Amino acid sequence: MERTFVMLKPDAVQRGLMGQIVARLEAKGFRPVAMKFMRIPRELAERHYGEHKGKGFFPGLISYMTSGPVLVMVWEGDNIISVMRGMMGKTNPVEAAPGTIRGDFAQQTGRNIIHGSDSPESAKREIELFFNDYELLSYEACNKVWMFEQAQTPS
Ligand code: DAT
Ligand code: MG
């Protein structure tokens, strides 16, 4: 089972969209592993988006990401990294398909409401950046046998 790092950005929080977005992940059958409501220090935002340092939009991106509380989360599921990217939609909400999170709830790249890891390496790096081991919870999901063919069904 794969894990990914998801962040609901300050605009998602301010616009009251947290519940609707979390509901989509729950309905898909993905399992929450960790959640934290926090204000990101500038230094952490700069490390998280380190690959974009030096680009024109970087200063604006950092002030946006540090402008208010965010909901950081780890979710688990089958191929969740790429499936979650699909559920989020394209980075630019103008290009994001209807039915995707960005396609349904956002209009501009600089206010695109959600982050999700783009590869297994990014997921590992980002999860470690935001969470300690003891914050990643492991527990038995009661719906498991109804989500996964490999899990034994009750007889
Ligand atoms: P994604 O968030 O889909 O992984 P990314 O890694 O290319 O996209 O960029 C990270 C974030 O930076 C993106 O969600 C919003 C911001 N960003 C990227 N390109 C931008 C641009 N041209 N103008 C403004 N913000 C941009
Ligand atoms: Mg990215």
Tab-separated table of C-alpha atoms and ligand atoms in Angstrom:
chain	number	residue	atom	x	y	z
A	1	MET	CA	0.000	0.000	0.000
A	2	GLU	CA	1.333	3.404	-1.000
A	3	ARG	CA	1.352	6.653	1.005
A	4	THR	CA	1.186	10.257	-0.158
A	5	PHE	CA	1.460	13.686	1.417
A	6	VAL	CA	-1.508	16.019	0.906
A	7	MET	CA	-1.840	19.625	2.014
A	8	LEU	CA	-4.975	21.773	1.954
A	9	LYS	CA	-3.523	25.225	1.357
A	10	PRO	CA	-4.520	28.424	3.227
A	11	ASP	CA	-7.204	29.315	0.642
A	12	ALA	CA	-8.902	25.906	1.060
A	13	VAL	CA	-9.038	26.515	4.815
A	14	GLN	CA	-10.273	30.114	4.526
A	15	ARG	CA	-12.909	29.179	1.946
A	16	GLY	CA	-14.304	26.391	4.120
A	17	LEU	CA	-13.450	23.599	1.676
A	18	MET	CA	-11.577	21.242	4.022
A	19	GLY	CA	-14.550	19.003	4.735
A	20	GLN	CA	-15.565	18.593	1.092
A	21	ILE	CA	-12.036	17.687	0.040
A	22	VAL	CA	-11.454	15.238	2.908
A	23	ALA	CA	-14.864	13.708	2.093
A	24	ARG	CA	-13.706	12.929	-1.455
A	25	LEU	CA	-10.654	11.058	-0.185
A	26	GLU	CA	-12.714	9.119	2.361
A	27	ALA	CA	-15.353	8.254	-0.249
A	28	LYS	CA	-12.639	6.926	-2.548
A	29	GLY	CA	-11.704	4.529	0.253
A	30	PHE	CA	-8.295	6.036	0.964
A	31	ARG	CA	-7.240	5.744	4.588
A	32	PRO	CA	-5.997	8.685	6.674
A	33	VAL	CA	-2.634	7.998	8.339
A	34	ALA	CA	-1.907	11.444	9.831
A	35	MET	CA	-3.447	14.925	9.988
A	36	LYS	CA	-2.224	18.195	11.474
A	37	PHE	CA	-3.666	21.726	11.377
A	38	MET	CA	-0.735	24.130	11.413
A	39	ARG	CA	0.770	27.379	10.284
A	40	ILE	CA	3.865	26.644	8.197
A	41	PRO	CA	7.015	28.534	9.198
A	42	ARG	CA	8.664	30.296	6.232
A	43	GLU	CA	11.748	28.072	6.428
A	44	LEU	CA	9.647	24.900	6.156
A	45	ALA	CA	7.656	26.299	3.211
A	46	GLU	CA	10.926	27.119	1.435
A	47	ARG	CA	12.247	23.595	2.028
A	48	HIS	CA	8.983	21.968	0.924
A	49	TYR	CA	9.035	23.922	-2.360
A	50	GLY	CA	12.856	23.832	-2.683
A	51	GLU	CA	12.657	22.629	-6.307
A	52	HIS	CA	11.034	25.951	-7.289
A	53	LYS	CA	13.557	28.251	-5.576
A	54	GLY	CA	14.747	30.961	-7.961
A	55	LYS	CA	11.608	30.902	-10.116
A	56	GLY	CA	9.623	34.112	-10.545
A	57	PHE	CA	6.597	32.846	-8.673
A	58	PHE	CA	8.608	31.551	-5.664
A	59	PRO	CA	8.303	34.605	-3.351
A	60	GLY	CA	4.546	34.826	-4.009
A	61	LEU	CA	4.191	31.077	-3.460
A	62	ILE	CA	5.967	31.257	-0.095
A	63	SER	CA	3.913	34.203	1.160
A	64	TYR	CA	0.695	32.437	0.038
A	65	MET	CA	1.666	29.168	1.754
A	66	THR	CA	2.590	30.929	5.016
A	67	SER	CA	-0.399	33.311	5.020
A	68	GLY	CA	-2.642	31.187	7.243
A	69	PRO	CA	-3.290	27.723	8.634
A	70	VAL	CA	-3.059	24.664	6.418
A	71	LEU	CA	-4.203	21.057	6.892
A	72	VAL	CA	-1.315	18.655	6.297
A	73	MET	CA	-2.122	14.980	5.902
A	74	VAL	CA	-0.793	11.581	4.971
A	75	TRP	CA	-3.157	9.195	3.159
A	76	GLU	CA	-2.754	5.582	2.130
A	77	GLY	CA	-4.203	3.638	-0.801
A	78	ASP	CA	-3.587	1.594	-3.920
A	79	ASN	CA	-1.351	3.669	-6.253
A	80	ILE	CA	-2.467	6.691	-4.255
A	81	ILE	CA	0.293	9.036	-5.474
A	82	SER	CA	-0.796	9.061	-9.106
A	83	VAL	CA	-4.492	8.551	-8.369
A	84	MET	CA	-4.437	11.558	-6.005
A	85	ARG	CA	-2.704	13.716	-8.641
A	86	GLY	CA	-5.551	12.789	-10.961
A	87	MET	CA	-8.184	13.632	-8.344
A	88	MET	CA	-6.470	17.024	-7.775
A	89	GLY	CA	-6.363	17.943	-11.456
A	90	LYS	CA	-3.793	19.985	-13.373
A	91	THR	CA	-1.675	22.589	-11.528
A	92	ASN	CA	-3.386	25.403	-13.453
A	93	PRO	CA	-7.091	25.189	-12.536
A	94	VAL	CA	-7.994	26.588	-15.969
A	95	GLU	CA	-6.686	23.294	-17.400
A	96	ALA	CA	-7.991	21.093	-14.570
A	97	ALA	CA	-10.867	18.871	-15.693
A	98	PRO	CA	-14.325	19.307	-14.170
A	99	GLY	CA	-14.766	16.740	-11.428
A	100	THR	CA	-11.233	17.241	-10.142
A	101	ILE	CA	-10.618	19.194	-6.937
A	102	ARG	CA	-8.843	22.069	-8.670
A	103	GLY	CA	-11.263	21.874	-11.600
A	104	ASP	CA	-14.251	22.221	-9.287
A	105	PHE	CA	-12.978	24.634	-6.625
A	106	ALA	CA	-10.186	26.852	-8.006
A	107	GLN	CA	-9.483	29.342	-10.801
A	108	GLN	CA	-5.807	30.335	-10.652
A	109	THR	CA	-2.461	28.498	-10.317
A	110	GLY	CA	-1.427	30.813	-7.488
A	111	ARG	CA	-4.584	29.865	-5.514
A	112	ASN	CA	-4.984	26.209	-6.438
A	113	ILE	CA	-6.032	25.072	-2.922
A	114	ILE	CA	-4.279	21.689	-2.679
A	115	HIS	CA	-0.873	20.028	-2.814
A	116	GLY	CA	-0.170	16.330	-3.418
A	117	SER	CA	3.163	14.534	-3.818
A	118	ASP	CA	4.167	13.889	-7.439
A	119	SER	CA	6.353	10.748	-6.995
A	120	PRO	CA	7.320	8.135	-4.385
A	121	GLU	CA	10.546	10.083	-3.687
A	122	SER	CA	8.626	13.354	-3.142
A	123	ALA	CA	6.082	11.574	-0.938
A	124	LYS	CA	8.801	10.152	1.311
A	125	ARG	CA	10.624	13.489	1.510
A	126	GLU	CA	7.470	15.508	2.206
A	127	ILE	CA	6.058	13.080	4.801
A	128	GLU	CA	9.385	13.219	6.686
A	129	LEU	CA	9.453	17.006	6.426
A	130	PHE	CA	6.068	17.430	8.128
A	131	PHE	CA	5.610	14.393	10.392
A	132	ASN	CA	7.477	12.407	13.024
A	133	ASP	CA	7.237	8.605	12.967
A	134	TYR	CA	4.951	8.544	16.004
A	135	GLU	CA	2.451	10.810	14.229
A	136	LEU	CA	1.923	8.255	11.437
A	137	LEU	CA	-0.797	5.979	12.752
A	138	SER	CA	-1.230	2.358	11.917
A	139	TYR	CA	-4.575	0.711	12.543
A	140	GLU	CA	-6.923	-1.849	11.060
A	141	ALA	CA	-9.504	-0.336	8.664
A	142	CYS	CA	-12.878	-2.053	9.121
A	143	ASN	CA	-13.830	-1.613	5.435
A	144	LYS	CA	-10.692	-3.342	4.178
A	145	VAL	CA	-12.377	-6.534	2.958
A	146	TRP	CA	-14.851	-4.479	0.918
A	147	MET	CA	-12.143	-2.327	-0.696
A	148	PHE	CA	-9.490	-4.868	-1.675
A	149	GLU	CA	-10.018	-8.117	-3.532
A	150	GLN	CA	-6.879	-9.569	-1.905
A	151	ALA	CA	-8.255	-9.062	1.609
A	152	GLN	CA	-10.268	-11.992	2.833
A	153	THR	CA	-14.051	-11.514	2.734
A	154	PRO	CA	-16.132	-12.632	5.685
A	155	SER	CA	-17.692	-16.088	5.223
B	1	DAT	P1	1.849	21.080	-8.351
B	1	DAT	O1	1.349	21.838	-7.151
B	1	DAT	O2	0.711	20.670	-9.242
B	1	DAT	O3	2.761	19.937	-7.987
B	1	DAT	P2	4.229	22.535	-9.182
B	1	DAT	O4	5.035	21.603	-8.335
B	1	DAT	O5	4.684	22.764	-10.578
B	1	DAT	O6	2.697	22.099	-9.236
B	1	DAT	O7	4.180	23.980	-8.475
B	1	DAT	C1	3.995	24.059	-7.081
B	1	DAT	C2	3.078	25.207	-6.784
B	1	DAT	O8	3.691	26.438	-7.145
B	1	DAT	C3	1.754	25.185	-7.547
B	1	DAT	O9	0.778	24.370	-6.931
B	1	DAT	C4	1.374	26.630	-7.533
B	1	DAT	C5	2.716	27.337	-7.639
B	1	DAT	N1	3.032	27.660	-9.037
B	1	DAT	C6	3.583	26.844	-9.951
B	1	DAT	N2	3.708	27.448	-11.135
B	1	DAT	C7	3.233	28.705	-10.959
B	1	DAT	C8	3.050	29.831	-11.781
B	1	DAT	N3	3.448	29.815	-13.060
B	1	DAT	N4	2.507	30.953	-11.248
B	1	DAT	C9	2.132	30.990	-9.962
B	1	DAT	N5	2.254	29.957	-9.107
B	1	DAT	C10	2.785	28.829	-9.595
B	2	MG	MG	4.709	19.804	-7.300
